[in-house]
Amino acid sequence: MARRTPSAPELHRRAVATYVAAGGEESVQRVITAVQSLTKKLDQWYVRQLADLDVTAGEWAVVTSLAKAGEPLTPSQLADLTNVAPSSMTHRLDKLAGRGLIERTPDDTNRTRIFVNLTEEGWRLFSLAIRGSDVVESDVLQDLSDQERGELARLLEVVIDRLDDIDA
Amino acid sequence: MARRTPSAPELHRRAVATYVAAGGEESVQRVITAVQSLTKKLDQWYVRQLADLDVTAGEWAVVTSLAKAGEPLTPSQLADLTNVAPSSMTHRLDKLAGRGLIERTPDDTNRTRIFVNLTEEGWRLFSLAIRGSDVVESDVLQDLSDQERGELARLLEVVIDRLDDIDA
DNA sequence: TACGAACTATTCGATGTCGAAATATTAGCA
DNA sequence: TGCTAATATTTCGACATCGAATAGTTCGTA
């Protein structure tokens, strides 16, 4: 047998120590590393849960992007939002359209463009999955009081406010 | 031209509103959504920066896992740590070994197992990339005081402490 | 109007990833 | 010891993704 896989907190401590030893700043690495390991766990759960609905993470990303936008999006915009090449999006949309979750409608004012929409069935899938994932997410935050959750959200939102300025 | 891509903060607000409308809890969604959009941006930057070093995100995940472990790992362990199928790891390791970044050594006490190690060259790549990414990460947190960074890290670590208990 | 640059979606070949099966070894136990 | 179940890695065929090239459209401007 292999050594037991270390716990998440233990992995976190080691990761921070390693990054600091390699020249990273501790106050930075504690935050960044924590965010990453949290996302990793969340992704694992999403993949599992979505598999029950026969949806891949990539397909789910398209569905949520459309739901959040609240308006039709083009394949290029969807590719940007989901961090994927435009050519990959073509195939993904083919598959999703085949399952009746989205529909493509040409833009009459610009014939190079195509609008992608969630269908009724797509919206149904969205609400279903959201209600499921909110359960897991609530579990993750159960050790934080309401006030702490608010503080955590506030601090993260300060960080997000700066995001666009950086890669410009 | 398409409508301008909304800013990160704007996307965040819309996302939270959409999830809450679909049945999610607001205090949960504010945190989870923020974590996700932060990770997404970070990933974009990592991919770009690693491309300069001719390394993919998947290959980088292997290098960091080995660096953080501080000891040899098996292909299966690496597959677990990087959220990838064991069969995919075989090919990744082939490529990394071909570039001299890792080496495989058989385990004499258990001949079904193989140990994977970072080479000198692998460690060199690791330190190089870390110093580069710490710059971006510091920029991301520049609007937080030292005290706020500590508080943010603390709250995230409370969350992480619970992670292992949940999917059991 | 006419032309070239910029944009949009798609196709195409190469590569990465997946799940299942194959191979080899170890562990548990009668 | 001998047999079965479990573990670890790799191979294999199917599918997803990528970057480059293609085809069609719009925009700016001469």
PDB file of N, CA and C in Angstrom, chain A residues 33-119:
ATOM      1  N   THR A  33      -2.986  29.714  -2.269  1.00  0.00           N
ATOM      2  CA  THR A  33      -3.008  28.257  -2.148  1.00  0.00           C
ATOM      3  C   THR A  33      -4.345  27.764  -1.616  1.00  0.00           C
ATOM      4  N   ALA A  34      -4.883  28.474  -0.647  1.00  0.00           N
ATOM      5  CA  ALA A  34      -6.171  28.075  -0.078  1.00  0.00           C
ATOM      6  C   ALA A  34      -7.277  28.161  -1.127  1.00  0.00           C
ATOM      7  N   VAL A  35      -7.253  29.240  -1.885  1.00  0.00           N
ATOM      8  CA  VAL A  35      -8.261  29.397  -2.925  1.00  0.00           C
ATOM      9  C   VAL A  35      -8.175  28.247  -3.924  1.00  0.00           C
ATOM     10  N   GLN A  36      -6.956  27.883  -4.281  1.00  0.00           N
ATOM     11  CA  GLN A  36      -6.781  26.827  -5.269  1.00  0.00           C
ATOM     12  C   GLN A  36      -7.254  25.474  -4.765  1.00  0.00           C
ATOM     13  N   SER A  37      -6.923  25.156  -3.510  1.00  0.00           N
ATOM     14  CA  SER A  37      -7.315  23.827  -3.052  1.00  0.00           C
ATOM     15  C   SER A  37      -8.822  23.763  -2.842  1.00  0.00           C
ATOM     16  N   LEU A  38      -9.413  24.881  -2.471  1.00  0.00           N
ATOM     17  CA  LEU A  38     -10.868  24.906  -2.357  1.00  0.00           C
ATOM     18  C   LEU A  38     -11.511  24.671  -3.725  1.00  0.00           C
ATOM     19  N   THR A  39     -11.034  25.369  -4.719  1.00  0.00           N
ATOM     20  CA  THR A  39     -11.582  25.194  -6.068  1.00  0.00           C
ATOM     21  C   THR A  39     -11.421  23.762  -6.556  1.00  0.00           C
ATOM     22  N   LYS A  40     -10.280  23.182  -6.243  1.00  0.00           N
ATOM     23  CA  LYS A  40     -10.036  21.825  -6.712  1.00  0.00           C
ATOM     24  C   LYS A  40     -11.076  20.854  -6.153  1.00  0.00           C
ATOM     25  N   LYS A  41     -11.336  20.988  -4.848  1.00  0.00           N
ATOM     26  CA  LYS A  41     -12.340  20.124  -4.236  1.00  0.00           C
ATOM     27  C   LYS A  41     -13.719  20.372  -4.830  1.00  0.00           C
ATOM     28  N   LEU A  42     -14.059  21.637  -4.961  1.00  0.00           N
ATOM     29  CA  LEU A  42     -15.363  21.963  -5.527  1.00  0.00           C
ATOM     30  C   LEU A  42     -15.510  21.351  -6.913  1.00  0.00           C
ATOM     31  N   ASP A  43     -14.465  21.475  -7.721  1.00  0.00           N
ATOM     32  CA  ASP A  43     -14.527  20.923  -9.071  1.00  0.00           C
ATOM     33  C   ASP A  43     -14.780  19.415  -9.046  1.00  0.00           C
ATOM     34  N   GLN A  44     -14.114  18.732  -8.142  1.00  0.00           N
ATOM     35  CA  GLN A  44     -14.331  17.289  -8.032  1.00  0.00           C
ATOM     36  C   GLN A  44     -15.806  16.987  -7.756  1.00  0.00           C
ATOM     37  N   TRP A  45     -16.394  17.721  -6.847  1.00  0.00           N
ATOM     38  CA  TRP A  45     -17.795  17.484  -6.517  1.00  0.00           C
ATOM     39  C   TRP A  45     -18.721  17.812  -7.681  1.00  0.00           C
ATOM     40  N   TYR A  46     -18.441  18.910  -8.335  1.00  0.00           N
ATOM     41  CA  TYR A  46     -19.274  19.285  -9.475  1.00  0.00           C
ATOM     42  C   TYR A  46     -19.241  18.200 -10.544  1.00  0.00           C
ATOM     43  N   VAL A  47     -18.056  17.733 -10.853  1.00  0.00           N
ATOM     44  CA  VAL A  47     -17.925  16.714 -11.895  1.00  0.00           C
ATOM     45  C   VAL A  47     -18.750  15.490 -11.540  1.00  0.00           C
ATOM     46  N   ARG A  48     -18.660  15.068 -10.288  1.00  0.00           N
ATOM     47  CA  ARG A  48     -19.414  13.891  -9.848  1.00  0.00           C
ATOM     48  C   ARG A  48     -20.908  14.108  -9.971  1.00  0.00           C
ATOM     49  N   GLN A  49     -21.339  15.274  -9.471  1.00  0.00           N
ATOM     50  CA  GLN A  49     -22.765  15.546  -9.457  1.00  0.00           C
ATOM     51  C   GLN A  49     -23.308  15.705 -10.875  1.00  0.00           C
ATOM     52  N   LEU A  50     -22.525  16.379 -11.705  1.00  0.00           N
ATOM     53  CA  LEU A  50     -22.980  16.609 -13.077  1.00  0.00           C
ATOM     54  C   LEU A  50     -23.003  15.307 -13.870  1.00  0.00           C
ATOM     55  N   ALA A  51     -22.133  14.383 -13.509  1.00  0.00           N
ATOM     56  CA  ALA A  51     -22.126  13.090 -14.198  1.00  0.00           C
ATOM     57  C   ALA A  51     -23.470  12.400 -14.036  1.00  0.00           C
ATOM     58  N   ASP A  52     -24.106  12.594 -12.880  1.00  0.00           N
ATOM     59  CA  ASP A  52     -25.432  12.011 -12.673  1.00  0.00           C
ATOM     60  C   ASP A  52     -26.437  12.561 -13.679  1.00  0.00           C
ATOM     61  N   LEU A  53     -26.234  13.817 -14.069  1.00  0.00           N
ATOM     62  CA  LEU A  53     -27.129  14.438 -15.039  1.00  0.00           C
ATOM     63  C   LEU A  53     -26.608  14.245 -16.460  1.00  0.00           C
ATOM     64  N   ASP A  54     -25.509  13.495 -16.592  1.00  0.00           N
ATOM     65  CA  ASP A  54     -24.906  13.220 -17.892  1.00  0.00           C
ATOM     66  C   ASP A  54     -24.428  14.503 -18.583  1.00  0.00           C
ATOM     67  N   VAL A  55     -23.775  15.358 -17.806  1.00  0.00           N
ATOM     68  CA  VAL A  55     -23.235  16.608 -18.339  1.00  0.00           C
ATOM     69  C   VAL A  55     -21.768  16.702 -17.926  1.00  0.00           C
ATOM     70  N   THR A  56     -20.912  17.110 -18.827  1.00  0.00           N
ATOM     71  CA  THR A  56     -19.505  17.298 -18.474  1.00  0.00           C
ATOM     72  C   THR A  56     -19.300  18.700 -17.908  1.00  0.00           C
ATOM     73  N   ALA A  57     -18.142  18.910 -17.275  1.00  0.00           N
ATOM     74  CA  ALA A  57     -17.841  20.225 -16.705  1.00  0.00           C
ATOM     75  C   ALA A  57     -17.842  21.300 -17.789  1.00  0.00           C
ATOM     76  N   GLY A  58     -17.314  20.945 -18.952  1.00  0.00           N
ATOM     77  CA  GLY A  58     -17.273  21.911 -20.052  1.00  0.00           C
ATOM     78  C   GLY A  58     -18.662  22.295 -20.522  1.00  0.00           C
ATOM     79  N   GLU A  59     -19.531  21.315 -20.622  1.00  0.00           N
ATOM     80  CA  GLU A  59     -20.897  21.610 -21.047  1.00  0.00           C
ATOM     81  C   GLU A  59     -21.608  22.455 -19.994  1.00  0.00           C
ATOM     82  N   TRP A  60     -21.387  22.117 -18.741  1.00  0.00           N
ATOM     83  CA  TRP A  60     -21.987  22.878 -17.653  1.00  0.00           C
ATOM     84  C   TRP A  60     -21.527  24.339 -17.695  1.00  0.00           C
ATOM     85  N   ALA A  61     -20.273  24.553 -18.028  1.00  0.00           N
ATOM     86  CA  ALA A  61     -19.758  25.920 -18.100  1.00  0.00           C
ATOM     87  C   ALA A  61     -20.524  26.737 -19.131  1.00  0.00           C
ATOM     88  N   VAL A  62     -20.892  26.098 -20.225  1.00  0.00           N
ATOM     89  CA  VAL A  62     -21.676  26.795 -21.247  1.00  0.00           C
ATOM     90  C   VAL A  62     -23.054  27.143 -20.706  1.00  0.00           C
ATOM     91  N   VAL A  63     -23.689  26.169 -20.072  1.00  0.00           N
ATOM     92  CA  VAL A  63     -25.035  26.386 -19.540  1.00  0.00           C
ATOM     93  C   VAL A  63     -25.035  27.525 -18.516  1.00  0.00           C
ATOM     94  N   THR A  64     -24.090  27.511 -17.588  1.00  0.00           N
ATOM     95  CA  THR A  64     -24.072  28.558 -16.564  1.00  0.00           C
ATOM     96  C   THR A  64     -23.742  29.920 -17.165  1.00  0.00           C
ATOM     97  N   SER A  65     -22.867  29.944 -18.157  1.00  0.00           N
ATOM     98  CA  SER A  65     -22.540  31.228 -18.768  1.00  0.00           C
ATOM     99  C   SER A  65     -23.774  31.855 -19.390  1.00  0.00           C
ATOM    100  N   LEU A  66     -24.551  31.032 -20.055  1.00  0.00           N
ATOM    101  CA  LEU A  66     -25.770  31.551 -20.675  1.00  0.00           C
ATOM    102  C   LEU A  66     -26.776  31.975 -19.619  1.00  0.00           C
ATOM    103  N   ALA A  67     -26.903  31.185 -18.563  1.00  0.00           N
ATOM    104  CA  ALA A  67     -27.856  31.511 -17.500  1.00  0.00           C
ATOM    105  C   ALA A  67     -27.469  32.828 -16.831  1.00  0.00           C
ATOM    106  N   LYS A  68     -26.178  32.994 -16.555  1.00  0.00           N
ATOM    107  CA  LYS A  68     -25.723  34.199 -15.870  1.00  0.00           C
ATOM    108  C   LYS A  68     -25.836  35.430 -16.752  1.00  0.00           C
ATOM    109  N   ALA A  69     -25.594  35.238 -18.050  1.00  0.00           N
ATOM    110  CA  ALA A  69     -25.655  36.391 -18.952  1.00  0.00           C
ATOM    111  C   ALA A  69     -27.083  36.915 -19.054  1.00  0.00           C
ATOM    112  N   GLY A  70     -28.056  36.020 -19.032  1.00  0.00           N
ATOM    113  CA  GLY A  70     -29.441  36.452 -19.120  1.00  0.00           C
ATOM    114  C   GLY A  70     -29.828  36.964 -20.488  1.00  0.00           C
ATOM    115  N   GLU A  71     -28.939  36.763 -21.451  1.00  0.00           N
ATOM    116  CA  GLU A  71     -29.225  37.163 -22.835  1.00  0.00           C
ATOM    117  C   GLU A  71     -28.420  36.241 -23.741  1.00  0.00           C
ATOM    118  N   PRO A  72     -28.757  36.195 -25.036  1.00  0.00           N
ATOM    119  CA  PRO A  72     -28.033  35.300 -25.937  1.00  0.00           C
ATOM    120  C   PRO A  72     -26.565  35.688 -26.025  1.00  0.00           C
ATOM    121  N   LEU A  73     -25.715  34.708 -26.212  1.00  0.00           N
ATOM    122  CA  LEU A  73     -24.287  34.955 -26.382  1.00  0.00           C
ATOM    123  C   LEU A  73     -23.820  34.297 -27.676  1.00  0.00           C
ATOM    124  N   THR A  74     -22.733  34.813 -28.223  1.00  0.00           N
ATOM    125  CA  THR A  74     -22.168  34.207 -29.430  1.00  0.00           C
ATOM    126  C   THR A  74     -21.188  33.104 -29.022  1.00  0.00           C
ATOM    127  N   PRO A  75     -20.891  32.207 -29.947  1.00  0.00           N
ATOM    128  CA  PRO A  75     -19.898  31.161 -29.667  1.00  0.00           C
ATOM    129  C   PRO A  75     -18.559  31.744 -29.212  1.00  0.00           C
ATOM    130  N   SER A  76     -18.117  32.823 -29.776  1.00  0.00           N
ATOM    131  CA  SER A  76     -16.843  33.434 -29.367  1.00  0.00           C
ATOM    132  C   SER A  76     -16.905  33.893 -27.920  1.00  0.00           C
ATOM    133  N   GLN A  77     -17.985  34.546 -27.569  1.00  0.00           N
ATOM    134  CA  GLN A  77     -18.126  34.999 -26.185  1.00  0.00           C
ATOM    135  C   GLN A  77     -18.132  33.826 -25.226  1.00  0.00           C
ATOM    136  N   LEU A  78     -18.806  32.778 -25.598  1.00  0.00           N
ATOM    137  CA  LEU A  78     -18.842  31.589 -24.752  1.00  0.00           C
ATOM    138  C   LEU A  78     -17.457  30.966 -24.628  1.00  0.00           C
ATOM    139  N   ALA A  79     -16.705  30.980 -25.718  1.00  0.00           N
ATOM    140  CA  ALA A  79     -15.349  30.435 -25.674  1.00  0.00           C
ATOM    141  C   ALA A  79     -14.495  31.245 -24.701  1.00  0.00           C
ATOM    142  N   ASP A  80     -14.616  32.570 -24.771  1.00  0.00           N
ATOM    143  CA  ASP A  80     -13.889  33.428 -23.836  1.00  0.00           C
ATOM    144  C   ASP A  80     -14.277  33.130 -22.393  1.00  0.00           C
ATOM    145  N   LEU A  81     -15.570  33.114 -22.154  1.00  0.00           N
ATOM    146  CA  LEU A  81     -16.066  32.961 -20.789  1.00  0.00           C
ATOM    147  C   LEU A  81     -15.690  31.612 -20.187  1.00  0.00           C
ATOM    148  N   THR A  82     -15.532  30.618 -21.027  1.00  0.00           N
ATOM    149  CA  THR A  82     -15.256  29.283 -20.489  1.00  0.00           C
ATOM    150  C   THR A  82     -13.807  28.857 -20.702  1.00  0.00           C
ATOM    151  N   ASN A  83     -12.966  29.804 -21.113  1.00  0.00           N
ATOM    152  CA  ASN A  83     -11.534  29.504 -21.279  1.00  0.00           C
ATOM    153  C   ASN A  83     -11.274  28.348 -22.228  1.00  0.00           C
ATOM    154  N   VAL A  84     -11.835  28.431 -23.395  1.00  0.00           N
ATOM    155  CA  VAL A  84     -11.695  27.344 -24.346  1.00  0.00           C
ATOM    156  C   VAL A  84     -11.509  27.938 -25.741  1.00  0.00           C
ATOM    157  N   ALA A  85     -10.895  27.203 -26.645  1.00  0.00           N
ATOM    158  CA  ALA A  85     -10.689  27.708 -28.003  1.00  0.00           C
ATOM    159  C   ALA A  85     -12.018  27.766 -28.742  1.00  0.00           C
ATOM    160  N   PRO A  86     -12.193  28.764 -29.598  1.00  0.00           N
ATOM    161  CA  PRO A  86     -13.436  28.884 -30.358  1.00  0.00           C
ATOM    162  C   PRO A  86     -13.766  27.619 -31.134  1.00  0.00           C
ATOM    163  N   SER A  87     -12.737  26.965 -31.656  1.00  0.00           N
ATOM    164  CA  SER A  87     -13.002  25.760 -32.440  1.00  0.00           C
ATOM    165  C   SER A  87     -13.583  24.644 -31.570  1.00  0.00           C
ATOM    166  N   SER A  88     -13.206  24.629 -30.295  1.00  0.00           N
ATOM    167  CA  SER A  88     -13.765  23.614 -29.404  1.00  0.00           C
ATOM    168  C   SER A  88     -15.231  23.908 -29.117  1.00  0.00           C
ATOM    169  N   MET A  89     -15.539  25.193 -29.056  1.00  0.00           N
ATOM    170  CA  MET A  89     -16.910  25.574 -28.736  1.00  0.00           C
ATOM    171  C   MET A  89     -17.880  25.092 -29.805  1.00  0.00           C
ATOM    172  N   THR A  90     -17.450  25.117 -31.041  1.00  0.00           N
ATOM    173  CA  THR A  90     -18.313  24.639 -32.122  1.00  0.00           C
ATOM    174  C   THR A  90     -18.817  23.232 -31.827  1.00  0.00           C
ATOM    175  N   HIS A  91     -17.887  22.379 -31.487  1.00  0.00           N
ATOM    176  CA  HIS A  91     -18.256  20.983 -31.224  1.00  0.00           C
ATOM    177  C   HIS A  91     -19.130  20.848 -29.975  1.00  0.00           C
ATOM    178  N   ARG A  92     -18.793  21.611 -28.941  1.00  0.00           N
ATOM    179  CA  ARG A  92     -19.581  21.562 -27.709  1.00  0.00           C
ATOM    180  C   ARG A  92     -21.014  21.976 -27.964  1.00  0.00           C
ATOM    181  N   LEU A  93     -21.165  23.035 -28.731  1.00  0.00           N
ATOM    182  CA  LEU A  93     -22.510  23.527 -29.018  1.00  0.00           C
ATOM    183  C   LEU A  93     -23.272  22.516 -29.868  1.00  0.00           C
ATOM    184  N   ASP A  94     -22.574  21.867 -30.795  1.00  0.00           N
ATOM    185  CA  ASP A  94     -23.220  20.811 -31.572  1.00  0.00           C
ATOM    186  C   ASP A  94     -23.824  19.765 -30.639  1.00  0.00           C
ATOM    187  N   LYS A  95     -23.030  19.366 -29.669  1.00  0.00           N
ATOM    188  CA  LYS A  95     -23.482  18.327 -28.750  1.00  0.00           C
ATOM    189  C   LYS A  95     -24.659  18.802 -27.897  1.00  0.00           C
ATOM    190  N   LEU A  96     -24.520  20.018 -27.364  1.00  0.00           N
ATOM    191  CA  LEU A  96     -25.581  20.551 -26.506  1.00  0.00           C
ATOM    192  C   LEU A  96     -26.865  20.774 -27.301  1.00  0.00           C
ATOM    193  N   ALA A  97     -26.714  21.214 -28.534  1.00  0.00           N
ATOM    194  CA  ALA A  97     -27.893  21.415 -29.377  1.00  0.00           C
ATOM    195  C   ALA A  97     -28.539  20.067 -29.675  1.00  0.00           C
ATOM    196  N   GLY A  98     -27.709  19.058 -29.884  1.00  0.00           N
ATOM    197  CA  GLY A  98     -28.219  17.716 -30.148  1.00  0.00           C
ATOM    198  C   GLY A  98     -29.065  17.194 -28.992  1.00  0.00           C
ATOM    199  N   ARG A  99     -28.728  17.628 -27.793  1.00  0.00           N
ATOM    200  CA  ARG A  99     -29.498  17.196 -26.626  1.00  0.00           C
ATOM    201  C   ARG A  99     -30.644  18.145 -26.296  1.00  0.00           C
ATOM    202  N   GLY A 100     -30.762  19.195 -27.099  1.00  0.00           N
ATOM    203  CA  GLY A 100     -31.880  20.116 -26.900  1.00  0.00           C
ATOM    204  C   GLY A 100     -31.707  21.066 -25.738  1.00  0.00           C
ATOM    205  N   LEU A 101     -30.470  21.274 -25.287  1.00  0.00           N
ATOM    206  CA  LEU A 101     -30.252  22.166 -24.146  1.00  0.00           C
ATOM    207  C   LEU A 101     -30.035  23.611 -24.585  1.00  0.00           C
ATOM    208  N   ILE A 102     -29.505  23.795 -25.776  1.00  0.00           N
ATOM    209  CA  ILE A 102     -29.331  25.148 -26.315  1.00  0.00           C
ATOM    210  C   ILE A 102     -29.874  25.186 -27.738  1.00  0.00           C
ATOM    211  N   GLU A 103     -30.033  26.395 -28.250  1.00  0.00           N
ATOM    212  CA  GLU A 103     -30.385  26.510 -29.669  1.00  0.00           C
ATOM    213  C   GLU A 103     -29.614  27.658 -30.291  1.00  0.00           C
ATOM    214  N   ARG A 104     -29.271  27.510 -31.553  1.00  0.00           N
ATOM    215  CA  ARG A 104     -28.547  28.545 -32.298  1.00  0.00           C
ATOM    216  C   ARG A 104     -29.520  29.280 -33.189  1.00  0.00           C
ATOM    217  N   THR A 105     -29.473  30.613 -33.136  1.00  0.00           N
ATOM    218  CA  THR A 105     -30.303  31.395 -34.042  1.00  0.00           C
ATOM    219  C   THR A 105     -29.440  32.448 -34.697  1.00  0.00           C
ATOM    220  N   PRO A 106     -29.537  32.593 -36.019  1.00  0.00           N
ATOM    221  CA  PRO A 106     -28.702  33.573 -36.717  1.00  0.00           C
ATOM    222  C   PRO A 106     -29.072  34.991 -36.310  1.00  0.00           C
ATOM    223  N   ASP A 107     -28.074  35.869 -36.310  1.00  0.00           N
ATOM    224  CA  ASP A 107     -28.304  37.286 -36.029  1.00  0.00           C
ATOM    225  C   ASP A 107     -28.586  37.978 -37.360  1.00  0.00           C
ATOM    226  N   ASP A 108     -29.797  38.507 -37.499  1.00  0.00           N
ATOM    227  CA  ASP A 108     -30.178  39.092 -38.783  1.00  0.00           C
ATOM    228  C   ASP A 108     -29.414  40.366 -39.090  1.00  0.00           C
ATOM    229  N   THR A 109     -28.959  41.067 -38.051  1.00  0.00           N
ATOM    230  CA  THR A 109     -28.279  42.341 -38.278  1.00  0.00           C
ATOM    231  C   THR A 109     -26.797  42.151 -38.587  1.00  0.00           C
ATOM    232  N   ASN A 110     -26.279  40.926 -38.373  1.00  0.00           N
ATOM    233  CA  ASN A 110     -24.860  40.673 -38.650  1.00  0.00           C
ATOM    234  C   ASN A 110     -24.696  39.194 -38.967  1.00  0.00           C
ATOM    235  N   ARG A 111     -24.586  38.919 -40.232  1.00  0.00           N
ATOM    236  CA  ARG A 111     -24.673  37.529 -40.635  1.00  0.00           C
ATOM    237  C   ARG A 111     -23.407  36.713 -40.389  1.00  0.00           C
ATOM    238  N   THR A 112     -22.406  37.329 -39.773  1.00  0.00           N
ATOM    239  CA  THR A 112     -21.259  36.510 -39.373  1.00  0.00           C
ATOM    240  C   THR A 112     -21.499  35.904 -37.994  1.00  0.00           C
ATOM    241  N   ARG A 113     -22.507  36.416 -37.327  1.00  0.00           N
ATOM    242  CA  ARG A 113     -22.717  36.055 -35.932  1.00  0.00           C
ATOM    243  C   ARG A 113     -23.860  35.072 -35.760  1.00  0.00           C
ATOM    244  N   ILE A 114     -23.760  34.287 -34.698  1.00  0.00           N
ATOM    245  CA  ILE A 114     -24.826  33.362 -34.350  1.00  0.00           C
ATOM    246  C   ILE A 114     -25.108  33.528 -32.867  1.00  0.00           C
ATOM    247  N   PHE A 115     -26.359  33.581 -32.508  1.00  0.00           N
ATOM    248  CA  PHE A 115     -26.716  33.694 -31.106  1.00  0.00           C
ATOM    249  C   PHE A 115     -27.039  32.323 -30.524  1.00  0.00           C
ATOM    250  N   VAL A 116     -26.555  32.116 -29.313  1.00  0.00           N
ATOM    251  CA  VAL A 116     -26.824  30.851 -28.619  1.00  0.00           C
ATOM    252  C   VAL A 116     -27.727  31.139 -27.429  1.00  0.00           C
ATOM    253  N   ASN A 117     -28.738  30.342 -27.295  1.00  0.00           N
ATOM    254  CA  ASN A 117     -29.744  30.498 -26.231  1.00  0.00           C
ATOM    255  C   ASN A 117     -29.924  29.221 -25.437  1.00  0.00           C
ATOM    256  N   LEU A 118     -30.295  29.370 -24.176  1.00  0.00           N
ATOM    257  CA  LEU A 118     -30.748  28.203 -23.418  1.00  0.00           C
ATOM    258  C   LEU A 118     -32.188  27.894 -23.813  1.00  0.00           C
ATOM    259  N   THR A 119     -32.480  26.630 -24.015  1.00  0.00           N
ATOM    260  CA  THR A 119     -33.869  26.220 -24.237  1.00  0.00           C
ATOM    261  C   THR A 119     -34.557  26.023 -22.888  1.00  0.00           C
TER     262      THR A 119
END
